Tab-separated table of N, CA and C in Angstrom:
chain	number	residue	atom	x	y	z
A	659	MET	N	10.019	16.965	-141.863
A	659	MET	CA	10.530	17.411	-143.142
A	659	MET	C	9.493	17.225	-144.240
A	660	ILE	N	8.789	16.077	-144.244
A	660	ILE	CA	7.774	15.827	-145.259
A	660	ILE	C	6.636	16.828	-145.126
A	661	GLN	N	6.202	17.090	-143.891
A	661	GLN	CA	5.120	18.053	-143.699
A	661	GLN	C	5.517	19.430	-144.202
A	662	ALA	N	6.738	19.829	-143.935
A	662	ALA	CA	7.196	21.138	-144.405
A	662	ALA	C	7.152	21.183	-145.925
A	663	ASP	N	7.565	20.083	-146.575
A	663	ASP	CA	7.514	20.038	-148.036
A	663	ASP	C	6.076	20.169	-148.527
A	664	LYS	N	5.152	19.505	-147.838
A	664	LYS	CA	3.743	19.603	-148.230
A	664	LYS	C	3.260	21.036	-148.112
A	665	TYR	N	3.594	21.676	-146.996
A	665	TYR	CA	3.152	23.056	-146.808
A	665	TYR	C	3.768	23.974	-147.851
A	666	GLU	N	5.035	23.733	-148.174
A	666	GLU	CA	5.672	24.558	-149.198
A	666	GLU	C	4.974	24.367	-150.530
A	667	LEU	N	4.631	23.129	-150.861
A	667	LEU	CA	3.961	22.851	-152.122
A	667	LEU	C	2.587	23.504	-152.151
A	668	VAL	N	1.842	23.395	-151.061
A	668	VAL	CA	0.527	24.025	-150.990
A	668	VAL	C	0.665	25.534	-151.133
A	669	GLY	N	1.619	26.112	-150.434
A	669	GLY	CA	1.848	27.553	-150.557
A	669	GLY	C	2.214	27.929	-151.974
A	670	TYR	N	3.018	27.111	-152.603
A	670	TYR	CA	3.422	27.374	-153.976
A	670	TYR	C	2.220	27.247	-154.907
A	671	ALA	N	1.366	26.238	-154.638
A	671	ALA	CA	0.203	26.005	-155.490
A	671	ALA	C	-0.735	27.198	-155.487
A	672	LYS	N	-0.830	27.888	-154.371
A	672	LYS	CA	-1.713	29.053	-154.303
A	672	LYS	C	-1.261	30.145	-155.260
A	673	ASN	N	0.016	30.180	-155.542
A	673	ASN	CA	0.556	31.216	-156.418
A	673	ASN	C	0.747	30.742	-157.851
A	674	SER	N	0.417	29.494	-158.133
A	674	SER	CA	0.661	28.956	-159.460
A	674	SER	C	-0.537	28.149	-159.943
A	675	PRO	N	-1.340	28.688	-160.857
A	675	PRO	CA	-2.496	27.954	-161.378
A	675	PRO	C	-2.112	26.609	-161.987
A	676	ALA	N	-0.962	26.538	-162.633
A	676	ALA	CA	-0.531	25.277	-163.241
A	676	ALA	C	-0.306	24.215	-162.177
A	677	THR	N	0.306	24.593	-161.059
A	677	THR	CA	0.550	23.639	-159.983
A	677	THR	C	-0.758	23.249	-159.307
A	678	GLU	N	-1.684	24.187	-159.151
A	678	GLU	CA	-3.001	23.856	-158.588
A	678	GLU	C	-3.660	22.780	-159.430
A	679	LYS	N	-3.618	22.925	-160.740
A	679	LYS	CA	-4.222	21.937	-161.633
A	679	LYS	C	-3.513	20.596	-161.485
A	680	THR	N	-2.198	20.616	-161.419
A	680	THR	CA	-1.437	19.382	-161.257
A	680	THR	C	-1.822	18.677	-159.961
A	681	ILE	N	-1.945	19.410	-158.882
A	681	ILE	CA	-2.319	18.822	-157.595
A	681	ILE	C	-3.736	18.271	-157.656
A	682	SER	N	-4.674	19.021	-158.199
A	682	SER	CA	-6.054	18.529	-158.263
A	682	SER	C	-6.135	17.302	-159.169
A	683	ASP	N	-5.390	17.299	-160.280
A	683	ASP	CA	-5.369	16.120	-161.148
A	683	ASP	C	-4.818	14.910	-160.401
A	684	LEU	N	-3.760	15.117	-159.636
A	684	LEU	CA	-3.154	14.041	-158.858
A	684	LEU	C	-4.136	13.511	-157.816
A	685	LEU	N	-4.819	14.404	-157.122
A	685	LEU	CA	-5.797	13.986	-156.114
A	685	LEU	C	-6.918	13.172	-156.745
A	686	ILE	N	-7.381	13.606	-157.905
A	686	ILE	CA	-8.436	12.862	-158.607
A	686	ILE	C	-7.950	11.461	-158.942
A	687	GLU	N	-6.730	11.352	-159.412
A	687	GLU	CA	-6.201	10.053	-159.833
A	687	GLU	C	-5.915	9.108	-158.673
A	688	ILE	N	-5.485	9.620	-157.530
A	688	ILE	CA	-5.120	8.720	-156.423
A	688	ILE	C	-6.253	8.486	-155.431
A	689	ALA	N	-7.359	9.171	-155.598
A	689	ALA	CA	-8.479	9.037	-154.656
A	689	ALA	C	-8.996	7.598	-154.636
A	690	PRO	N	-9.314	7.076	-153.446
A	690	PRO	CA	-9.852	5.721	-153.338
A	690	PRO	C	-11.372	5.700	-153.528
A	691	ASN	N	-11.852	6.549	-154.394
A	691	ASN	CA	-13.279	6.659	-154.715
A	691	ASN	C	-13.415	6.902	-156.212
A	692	ILE	N	-14.611	6.644	-156.712
A	692	ILE	CA	-14.907	6.996	-158.098
A	692	ILE	C	-15.005	8.512	-158.149
A	693	ILE	N	-14.336	9.118	-159.097
A	693	ILE	CA	-14.524	10.550	-159.344
A	693	ILE	C	-14.818	10.696	-160.826
A	694	ILE	N	-15.990	11.263	-161.102
A	694	ILE	CA	-16.382	11.486	-162.492
A	694	ILE	C	-16.830	12.929	-162.663
A	695	GLY	N	-16.687	13.418	-163.865
A	695	GLY	CA	-17.213	14.722	-164.235
A	695	GLY	C	-18.090	14.521	-165.449
A	696	LEU	N	-19.311	15.048	-165.387
A	696	LEU	CA	-20.261	14.895	-166.488
A	696	LEU	C	-20.648	16.259	-167.030
A	697	ALA	N	-20.460	16.438	-168.333
A	697	ALA	CA	-20.834	17.684	-168.999
A	697	ALA	C	-22.248	17.536	-169.564
A	698	ASP	N	-22.646	18.460	-170.445
A	698	ASP	CA	-23.972	18.394	-171.075
A	698	ASP	C	-24.259	16.992	-171.600
A	699	GLU	N	-25.526	16.596	-171.515
A	699	GLU	CA	-26.019	15.299	-171.984
A	699	GLU	C	-25.333	14.124	-171.290
A	700	SER	N	-24.792	14.350	-170.124
A	700	SER	CA	-24.101	13.367	-169.281
A	700	SER	C	-22.814	12.844	-169.914
A	701	LYS	N	-22.205	13.638	-170.782
A	701	LYS	CA	-20.944	13.215	-171.408
A	701	LYS	C	-19.824	13.210	-170.370
A	702	ILE	N	-19.098	12.111	-170.339
A	702	ILE	CA	-18.040	11.906	-169.351
A	702	ILE	C	-16.802	12.706	-169.749
A	703	VAL	N	-16.374	13.599	-168.838
A	703	VAL	CA	-15.171	14.400	-169.086
A	703	VAL	C	-14.072	14.119	-168.055
A	704	ILE	N	-14.435	13.491	-166.944
A	704	ILE	CA	-13.464	13.071	-165.930
A	704	ILE	C	-13.829	11.644	-165.539
A	705	PHE	N	-12.824	10.780	-165.480
A	705	PHE	CA	-13.029	9.372	-165.121
A	705	PHE	C	-11.712	8.887	-164.524
A	706	ASN	N	-11.661	8.799	-163.195
A	706	ASN	CA	-10.374	8.530	-162.545
A	706	ASN	C	-10.000	7.044	-162.542
A	707	LYS	N	-8.795	6.774	-162.054
A	707	LYS	CA	-8.252	5.403	-162.020
A	707	LYS	C	-9.130	4.461	-161.196
A	708	PHE	N	-9.650	4.952	-160.074
A	708	PHE	CA	-10.498	4.096	-159.249
A	708	PHE	C	-11.778	3.736	-160.003
A	709	ALA	N	-12.317	4.672	-160.760
A	709	ALA	CA	-13.501	4.388	-161.583
A	709	ALA	C	-13.167	3.306	-162.605
A	710	GLU	N	-11.969	3.385	-163.182
A	710	GLU	CA	-11.538	2.355	-164.130
A	710	GLU	C	-11.497	0.992	-163.443
A	711	LYS	N	-10.875	0.961	-162.276
A	711	LYS	CA	-10.717	-0.289	-161.528
A	711	LYS	C	-12.072	-0.886	-161.152
A	712	LEU	N	-12.968	-0.057	-160.656
A	712	LEU	CA	-14.260	-0.542	-160.178
A	712	LEU	C	-15.187	-0.965	-161.318
A	713	THR	N	-15.195	-0.200	-162.399
A	713	THR	CA	-16.146	-0.472	-163.482
A	713	THR	C	-15.615	-1.417	-164.545
A	714	GLY	N	-14.285	-1.543	-164.631
A	714	GLY	CA	-13.707	-2.389	-165.672
A	714	GLY	C	-13.486	-1.655	-166.986
A	715	TYR	N	-13.915	-0.410	-167.077
A	715	TYR	CA	-13.713	0.400	-168.286
A	715	TYR	C	-12.460	1.248	-168.133
A	716	ARG	N	-11.701	1.383	-169.209
A	716	ARG	CA	-10.596	2.338	-169.227
A	716	ARG	C	-11.173	3.701	-169.569
A	717	ALA	N	-10.537	4.749	-169.094
A	717	ALA	CA	-11.011	6.113	-169.355
A	717	ALA	C	-11.170	6.350	-170.852
A	718	GLU	N	-10.227	5.850	-171.646
A	718	GLU	CA	-10.287	6.055	-173.102
A	718	GLU	C	-11.562	5.482	-173.718
A	719	GLU	N	-12.126	4.447	-173.090
A	719	GLU	CA	-13.336	3.817	-173.611
A	719	GLU	C	-14.590	4.648	-173.354
A	720	VAL	N	-14.555	5.479	-172.315
A	720	VAL	CA	-15.788	6.159	-171.908
A	720	VAL	C	-15.757	7.678	-172.041
A	721	LEU	N	-14.572	8.279	-172.050
A	721	LEU	CA	-14.503	9.747	-172.137
A	721	LEU	C	-15.203	10.229	-173.402
A	722	GLY	N	-16.053	11.242	-173.233
A	722	GLY	CA	-16.813	11.794	-174.352
A	722	GLY	C	-18.126	11.080	-174.620
A	723	LYS	N	-18.341	9.945	-173.963
A	723	LYS	CA	-19.589	9.191	-174.141
A	723	LYS	C	-20.550	9.523	-173.006
A	724	LYS	N	-21.822	9.195	-173.216
A	724	LYS	CA	-22.854	9.521	-172.227
A	724	LYS	C	-22.853	8.508	-171.079
A	725	TRP	N	-22.706	9.039	-169.866
A	725	TRP	CA	-22.740	8.233	-168.643
A	725	TRP	C	-24.017	7.406	-168.593
A	726	VAL	N	-25.127	8.046	-168.899
A	726	VAL	CA	-26.433	7.384	-168.810
A	726	VAL	C	-26.481	6.160	-169.723
A	727	ASP	N	-25.936	6.266	-170.929
A	727	ASP	CA	-25.990	5.151	-171.881
A	727	ASP	C	-25.108	3.975	-171.472
A	728	ILE	N	-24.010	4.251	-170.814
A	728	ILE	CA	-23.059	3.188	-170.471
A	728	ILE	C	-23.333	2.576	-169.098
A	729	PHE	N	-23.596	3.418	-168.109
A	729	PHE	CA	-23.577	2.944	-166.722
A	729	PHE	C	-24.940	2.825	-166.040
A	730	ILE	N	-25.961	3.439	-166.574
A	730	ILE	CA	-27.267	3.392	-165.903
A	730	ILE	C	-28.055	2.191	-166.418
A	731	PRO	N	-28.654	1.394	-165.516
A	731	PRO	CA	-29.457	0.250	-165.954
A	731	PRO	C	-30.548	0.689	-166.936
A	732	GLN	N	-30.795	-0.137	-167.928
A	732	GLN	CA	-31.721	0.176	-169.023
A	732	GLN	C	-33.048	0.747	-168.527
A	733	GLU	N	-33.633	0.123	-167.509
A	733	GLU	CA	-34.962	0.534	-167.043
A	733	GLU	C	-34.973	1.912	-166.382
A	734	SER	N	-33.809	2.437	-166.030
A	734	SER	CA	-33.739	3.737	-165.352
A	734	SER	C	-33.222	4.861	-166.242
A	735	ARG	N	-32.803	4.555	-167.455
A	735	ARG	CA	-32.121	5.546	-168.295
A	735	ARG	C	-32.948	6.786	-168.590
A	736	THR	N	-34.196	6.613	-168.978
A	736	THR	CA	-35.029	7.773	-169.322
A	736	THR	C	-35.184	8.689	-168.123
A	737	THR	N	-35.474	8.110	-166.969
A	737	THR	CA	-35.648	8.899	-165.749
A	737	THR	C	-34.363	9.625	-165.370
A	738	ILE	N	-33.253	8.911	-165.368
A	738	ILE	CA	-31.976	9.511	-164.971
A	738	ILE	C	-31.551	10.587	-165.968
A	739	PHE	N	-31.771	10.345	-167.259
A	739	PHE	CA	-31.400	11.351	-168.257
A	739	PHE	C	-32.228	12.620	-168.065
A	740	SER	N	-33.520	12.463	-167.763
A	740	SER	CA	-34.377	13.629	-167.486
A	740	SER	C	-33.882	14.384	-166.261
A	741	LEU	N	-33.527	13.642	-165.211
A	741	LEU	CA	-32.991	14.278	-164.002
A	741	LEU	C	-31.696	15.023	-164.312
A	742	PHE	N	-30.845	14.420	-165.126
A	742	PHE	CA	-29.587	15.075	-165.471
A	742	PHE	C	-29.856	16.372	-166.234
A	743	ASN	N	-30.777	16.332	-167.190
A	743	ASN	CA	-31.104	17.551	-167.946
A	743	ASN	C	-31.668	18.635	-167.038
A	744	GLU	N	-32.421	18.231	-166.025
A	744	GLU	CA	-32.948	19.186	-165.045
A	744	GLU	C	-31.803	19.831	-164.259
A	745	ILE	N	-30.802	19.041	-163.924
A	745	ILE	CA	-29.615	19.569	-163.231
A	745	ILE	C	-28.944	20.633	-164.087
A	746	VAL	N	-28.801	20.354	-165.376
A	746	VAL	CA	-28.155	21.297	-166.296
A	746	VAL	C	-28.935	22.605	-166.346
A	747	VAL	N	-30.259	22.507	-166.472
A	747	VAL	CA	-31.105	23.702	-166.578
A	747	VAL	C	-31.073	24.514	-165.288
A	748	LYS	N	-31.210	23.825	-164.142
A	748	LYS	CA	-31.266	24.520	-162.849
A	748	LYS	C	-29.883	24.831	-162.283
A	749	SER	N	-28.865	24.202	-162.828
A	749	SER	CA	-27.490	24.328	-162.311
A	749	SER	C	-27.409	24.003	-160.820
A	750	SER	N	-28.195	23.023	-160.410
A	750	SER	CA	-28.112	22.539	-159.028
A	750	SER	C	-28.395	21.044	-159.038
A	751	VAL	N	-27.876	20.380	-158.023
A	751	VAL	CA	-27.993	18.931	-157.962
A	751	VAL	C	-28.215	18.509	-156.515
A	752	GLU	N	-28.914	17.391	-156.338
A	752	GLU	CA	-29.058	16.779	-155.015
A	752	GLU	C	-27.652	16.400	-154.556
A	753	HIS	N	-27.265	16.893	-153.391
A	753	HIS	CA	-25.885	16.694	-152.932
A	753	HIS	C	-25.537	15.215	-152.761
A	754	HIS	N	-26.434	14.442	-152.165
A	754	HIS	CA	-26.159	13.021	-151.932
A	754	HIS	C	-27.220	12.192	-152.627
A	755	TYR	N	-26.774	11.152	-153.297
A	755	TYR	CA	-27.682	10.316	-154.059
A	755	TYR	C	-27.099	8.910	-154.103
A	756	GLU	N	-27.944	7.912	-154.186
A	756	GLU	CA	-27.486	6.532	-154.268
A	756	GLU	C	-28.239	5.843	-155.391
A	757	ASN	N	-27.500	5.184	-156.271
A	757	ASN	CA	-28.153	4.462	-157.353
A	757	ASN	C	-27.245	3.353	-157.882
A	758	PRO	N	-27.867	2.363	-158.536
A	758	PRO	CA	-27.059	1.294	-159.116
A	758	PRO	C	-26.422	1.757	-160.426
A	759	ILE	N	-25.240	1.198	-160.706
A	759	ILE	CA	-24.631	1.382	-162.020
A	759	ILE	C	-24.283	-0.001	-162.557
A	760	VAL	N	-24.192	-0.098	-163.878
A	760	VAL	CA	-23.827	-1.346	-164.531
A	760	VAL	C	-22.353	-1.253	-164.912
A	761	VAL	N	-21.561	-2.219	-164.456
A	761	VAL	CA	-20.139	-2.225	-164.786
A	761	VAL	C	-19.917	-3.054	-166.055
A	762	LYS	N	-18.698	-3.069	-166.536
A	762	LYS	CA	-18.387	-3.669	-167.835
A	762	LYS	C	-18.803	-5.132	-167.944
A	763	ASN	N	-18.670	-5.898	-166.867
A	763	ASN	CA	-19.025	-7.320	-166.927
A	763	ASN	C	-20.533	-7.563	-166.809
A	764	GLY	N	-21.329	-6.485	-166.762
A	764	GLY	CA	-22.784	-6.612	-166.716
A	764	GLY	C	-23.381	-6.605	-165.320
A	765	GLU	N	-22.538	-6.699	-164.300
A	765	GLU	CA	-23.037	-6.671	-162.921
A	765	GLU	C	-23.531	-5.279	-162.558
A	766	GLU	N	-24.487	-5.239	-161.639
A	766	GLU	CA	-24.920	-3.959	-161.077
A	766	GLU	C	-24.282	-3.808	-159.707
A	767	ILE	N	-23.768	-2.614	-159.454
A	767	ILE	CA	-23.260	-2.299	-158.123
A	767	ILE	C	-23.979	-1.047	-157.634
A	768	MET	N	-24.111	-0.920	-156.328
A	768	MET	CA	-24.763	0.251	-155.739
A	768	MET	C	-23.688	1.261	-155.363
A	769	VAL	N	-23.897	2.508	-155.807
A	769	VAL	CA	-22.919	3.560	-155.538
A	769	VAL	C	-23.591	4.699	-154.783
A	770	SER	N	-22.928	5.145	-153.735
A	770	SER	CA	-23.358	6.318	-152.974
A	770	SER	C	-22.561	7.501	-153.516
A	771	TRP	N	-23.287	8.522	-154.009
A	771	TRP	CA	-22.658	9.670	-154.677
A	771	TRP	C	-22.771	10.938	-153.849
A	772	TYR	N	-21.724	11.727	-153.900
A	772	TYR	CA	-21.749	13.108	-153.417
A	772	TYR	C	-21.458	13.966	-154.634
A	773	ASN	N	-22.332	14.914	-154.892
A	773	ASN	CA	-22.297	15.673	-156.138
A	773	ASN	C	-22.218	17.171	-155.905
A	774	THR	N	-21.637	17.840	-156.885
A	774	THR	CA	-21.660	19.300	-156.899
A	774	THR	C	-21.658	19.753	-158.353
A	775	VAL	N	-22.274	20.888	-158.594
A	775	VAL	CA	-22.297	21.460	-159.941
A	775	VAL	C	-21.222	22.532	-160.024
A	776	LEU	N	-20.407	22.454	-161.055
A	776	LEU	CA	-19.404	23.488	-161.301
A	776	LEU	C	-19.930	24.411	-162.393
A	777	LEU	N	-19.876	25.707	-162.112
A	777	LEU	CA	-20.370	26.713	-163.053
A	777	LEU	C	-19.202	27.471	-163.666
A	778	GLU	N	-19.435	27.965	-164.861
A	778	GLU	CA	-18.466	28.843	-165.507
A	778	GLU	C	-19.247	30.039	-166.027
A	779	ASN	N	-18.897	31.219	-165.533
A	779	ASN	CA	-19.634	32.445	-165.873
A	779	ASN	C	-21.122	32.306	-165.551
A	780	GLY	N	-21.417	31.638	-164.433
A	780	GLY	CA	-22.798	31.495	-163.981
A	780	GLY	C	-23.600	30.434	-164.709
A	781	LYS	N	-22.975	29.707	-165.631
A	781	LYS	CA	-23.686	28.677	-166.395
A	781	LYS	C	-23.096	27.303	-166.095
A	782	PHE	N	-23.939	26.292	-166.248
A	782	PHE	CA	-23.526	24.913	-166.003
A	782	PHE	C	-22.280	24.564	-166.813
A	783	LYS	N	-21.309	23.953	-166.126
A	783	LYS	CA	-20.127	23.434	-166.813
A	783	LYS	C	-20.094	21.910	-166.689
A	784	ILE	N	-20.003	21.406	-165.436
A	784	ILE	CA	-20.036	19.954	-165.223
A	784	ILE	C	-20.635	19.634	-163.854
A	785	VAL	N	-21.115	18.408	-163.733
A	785	VAL	CA	-21.437	17.840	-162.429
A	785	VAL	C	-20.203	17.042	-162.035
A	786	LEU	N	-19.650	17.349	-160.885
A	786	LEU	CA	-18.507	16.614	-160.357
A	786	LEU	C	-19.043	15.696	-159.264
A	787	SER	N	-18.786	14.402	-159.406
A	787	SER	CA	-19.344	13.417	-158.475
A	787	SER	C	-18.258	12.528	-157.903
A	788	LEU	N	-18.368	12.283	-156.602
A	788	LEU	CA	-17.474	11.382	-155.892
A	788	LEU	C	-18.330	10.213	-155.431
A	789	GLY	N	-17.970	9.004	-155.845
A	789	GLY	CA	-18.795	7.848	-155.536
A	789	GLY	C	-18.067	6.782	-154.751
A	790	THR	N	-18.823	6.095	-153.902
A	790	THR	CA	-18.304	4.988	-153.104
A	790	THR	C	-19.163	3.759	-153.368
A	791	ASP	N	-18.522	2.639	-153.647
A	791	ASP	CA	-19.238	1.383	-153.851
A	791	ASP	C	-19.777	0.910	-152.503
A	792	VAL	N	-21.103	0.859	-152.379
A	792	VAL	CA	-21.730	0.422	-151.128
A	792	VAL	C	-22.493	-0.889	-151.318
A	793	THR	N	-22.178	-1.604	-152.397
A	793	THR	CA	-22.880	-2.849	-152.705
A	793	THR	C	-22.801	-3.835	-151.543
A	794	GLY	N	-21.600	-4.072	-151.041
A	794	GLY	CA	-21.419	-5.018	-149.934
A	794	GLY	C	-22.149	-4.580	-148.688
A	795	GLN	N	-22.079	-3.292	-148.403
A	795	GLN	CA	-22.749	-2.746	-147.221
A	795	GLN	C	-24.262	-2.923	-147.340
A	796	ARG	N	-24.827	-2.616	-148.512
A	796	ARG	CA	-26.278	-2.757	-148.698
A	796	ARG	C	-26.700	-4.223	-148.611
A	797	LYS	N	-25.866	-5.125	-149.136
A	797	LYS	CA	-26.172	-6.550	-149.058
A	797	LYS	C	-26.182	-6.999	-147.599
A	798	MET	N	-25.177	-6.568	-146.823
A	798	MET	CA	-25.135	-6.938	-145.399
A	798	MET	C	-26.345	-6.381	-144.660
A	799	GLU	N	-26.739	-5.141	-144.964
A	799	GLU	CA	-27.914	-4.546	-144.315
A	799	GLU	C	-29.164	-5.342	-144.658
A	800	ASN	N	-29.292	-5.737	-145.920
A	800	ASN	CA	-30.446	-6.513	-146.356
A	800	ASN	C	-30.455	-7.889	-145.682
A	801	ASP	N	-29.289	-8.539	-145.625
A	801	ASP	CA	-29.185	-9.835	-144.943
A	801	ASP	C	-29.542	-9.703	-143.467
A	802	LEU	N	-29.073	-8.636	-142.830
A	802	LEU	CA	-29.374	-8.400	-141.416
A	802	LEU	C	-30.878	-8.215	-141.207
A	803	ARG	N	-31.523	-7.433	-142.101
A	803	ARG	CA	-32.979	-7.240	-142.005
A	803	ARG	C	-33.709	-8.578	-142.086
A	804	LYS	N	-33.269	-9.438	-143.014
A	804	LYS	CA	-33.890	-10.753	-143.167
A	804	LYS	C	-33.713	-11.586	-141.900
A	805	LYS	N	-32.516	-11.553	-141.316
A	805	LYS	CA	-32.250	-12.312	-140.088
A	805	LYS	C	-33.107	-11.804	-138.931
A	806	VAL	N	-33.251	-10.492	-138.826
A	806	VAL	CA	-34.082	-9.910	-137.764
A	806	VAL	C	-35.527	-10.371	-137.934
A	807	LEU	N	-36.043	-10.335	-139.160
A	807	LEU	CA	-37.412	-10.798	-139.407
A	807	LEU	C	-37.559	-12.279	-139.065
A	808	GLU	N	-36.562	-13.065	-139.430
A	808	GLU	CA	-36.580	-14.491	-139.127
A	808	GLU	C	-36.578	-14.718	-137.614
A	809	MET	N	-35.766	-13.974	-136.892
A	809	MET	CA	-35.714	-14.106	-135.434
A	809	MET	C	-37.025	-13.659	-134.793
A	810	GLU	N	-37.624	-12.594	-135.318
A	810	GLU	CA	-38.909	-12.136	-134.782
A	810	GLU	C	-39.982	-13.198	-135.005
A	811	ARG	N	-39.964	-13.834	-136.191
A	811	ARG	CA	-40.927	-14.888	-136.480
A	811	ARG	C	-40.712	-16.071	-135.530
A	812	PHE	N	-39.459	-16.457	-135.330
A	812	PHE	CA	-39.122	-17.552	-134.430
A	812	PHE	C	-39.560	-17.234	-133.004
A	813	GLN	N	-39.299	-15.995	-132.568
A	813	GLN	CA	-39.701	-15.574	-131.226
A	813	GLN	C	-41.220	-15.644	-131.093
A	814	SER	N	-41.926	-15.227	-132.120
A	814	SER	CA	-43.387	-15.261	-132.104
A	814	SER	C	-43.886	-16.700	-131.967
A	815	ILE	N	-43.241	-17.612	-132.692
A	815	ILE	CA	-43.626	-19.027	-132.603
A	815	ILE	C	-43.374	-19.552	-131.189
A	816	LEU	N	-42.193	-19.255	-130.649
A	816	LEU	CA	-41.866	-19.719	-129.294
A	816	LEU	C	-42.798	-19.123	-128.254
A	817	MET	N	-43.061	-17.831	-128.369
A	817	MET	CA	-43.953	-17.180	-127.410
A	817	MET	C	-45.357	-17.749	-127.536
A	818	GLY	N	-45.778	-18.045	-128.755
A	818	GLY	CA	-47.092	-18.644	-128.963
A	818	GLY	C	-47.185	-19.998	-128.289
A	819	ARG	N	-46.132	-20.804	-128.414
A	819	ARG	CA	-46.100	-22.118	-127.758
A	819	ARG	C	-46.133	-21.961	-126.242
A	820	GLU	N	-45.335	-21.022	-125.749
A	820	GLU	CA	-45.289	-20.794	-124.302
A	820	GLU	C	-46.664	-20.359	-123.797
A	821	ASP	N	-47.321	-19.467	-124.535
A	821	ASP	CA	-48.663	-19.017	-124.148
A	821	ASP	C	-49.643	-20.187	-124.143
A	822	ARG	N	-49.536	-21.083	-125.150
A	822	ARG	CA	-50.444	-22.240	-125.194
A	822	ARG	C	-50.183	-23.183	-124.019
A	823	ILE	N	-48.909	-23.369	-123.659
A	823	ILE	CA	-48.570	-24.231	-122.515
A	823	ILE	C	-49.151	-23.648	-121.231
A	824	LEU	N	-49.001	-22.332	-121.050
A	824	LEU	CA	-49.569	-21.687	-119.859
A	824	LEU	C	-51.088	-21.835	-119.844
A	825	GLU	N	-51.721	-21.696	-120.998
A	825	GLU	CA	-53.178	-21.839	-121.088
A	825	GLU	C	-53.586	-23.275	-120.757
A	826	LEU	N	-52.836	-24.245	-121.259
A	826	LEU	CA	-53.128	-25.650	-120.954
A	826	LEU	C	-52.970	-25.933	-119.461
A	827	LYS	N	-51.919	-25.408	-118.848
A	827	LYS	CA	-51.715	-25.591	-117.407
A	827	LYS	C	-52.888	-25.010	-116.633
A	828	LYS	N	-53.356	-23.845	-117.075
A	828	LYS	CA	-54.492	-23.194	-116.423
A	828	LYS	C	-55.742	-24.063	-116.556
A	829	GLN	N	-55.964	-24.624	-117.740
A	829	GLN	CA	-57.135	-25.478	-117.960
A	829	GLN	C	-57.052	-26.763	-117.129
A	830	VAL	N	-55.851	-27.347	-117.044
A	830	VAL	CA	-55.656	-28.559	-116.232
A	830	VAL	C	-55.958	-28.252	-114.769
A	831	LYS	N	-55.483	-27.108	-114.283
A	831	LYS	CA	-55.719	-26.709	-112.897
A	831	LYS	C	-57.219	-26.540	-112.646
A	832	GLU	N	-57.927	-25.901	-113.602
A	832	GLU	CA	-59.376	-25.717	-113.457
A	832	GLU	C	-60.105	-27.051	-113.444
A	833	LEU	N	-59.676	-27.984	-114.311
A	833	LEU	CA	-60.291	-29.315	-114.337
A	833	LEU	C	-60.078	-30.051	-113.014
A	834	LYS	N	-58.860	-29.933	-112.478
A	834	LYS	CA	-58.564	-30.580	-111.196
A	834	LYS	C	-59.441	-30.002	-110.094
A	835	LEU	N	-59.656	-28.678	-110.123
A	835	LEU	CA	-60.515	-28.048	-109.121
A	835	LEU	C	-61.939	-28.566	-109.249
A	836	ARG	N	-62.420	-28.727	-110.459
A	836	ARG	CA	-63.778	-29.230	-110.674
A	836	ARG	C	-63.914	-30.667	-110.183
A	837	LEU	N	-62.843	-31.423	-110.365
A	837	LEU	CA	-62.865	-32.820	-109.945
A	837	LEU	C	-62.546	-32.978	-108.464
A	838	GLY	N	-62.244	-31.875	-107.829
A	838	GLY	CA	-61.946	-31.901	-106.407
A	838	GLY	C	-60.499	-32.250	-106.112
A	839	GLU	N	-59.684	-32.215	-107.116
A	839	GLU	CA	-58.261	-32.485	-106.910
A	839	GLU	C	-57.534	-31.157	-106.727
A	840	THR	N	-56.495	-31.212	-105.981
A	840	THR	CA	-55.655	-30.018	-105.823
A	840	THR	C	-54.212	-30.324	-105.927
């Protein structure tokens, strides 16, 4: 019964632009990912509930403000703003991108983004981005890399000791042969 209702709603949405908008708005709000829309000069025009939860900012605090000024680390702002302006001019964007953002409490988190440019009459309208917080995943990968390097170093030390022991045994055997011992 629920599936039939979903299909009826989807069928109805195809015939009703207002319902299509309502459904897309609902999907944006309930998505378990950051969903943002950035207009000219990186002005925030879409900022979903998950973005609020993850960043600590309410939509009212950021809508209409520049994404680059609020969320991009200071040292990267000029570069990112230039890249954003290039997106506007070319009306195309790198589909997948990963970069740190600064949340309200000052922490940096790493976000993996999937992006698309929306055009209106062939001209740039907004960049629509879906982001996933990968901070924990990147930290685990970095910790794993460190552990692997540590284990390789330890293995090298052990193998070096083993090689020295074998060399010493060989030298002892040669000395015994010289002394006539076997």
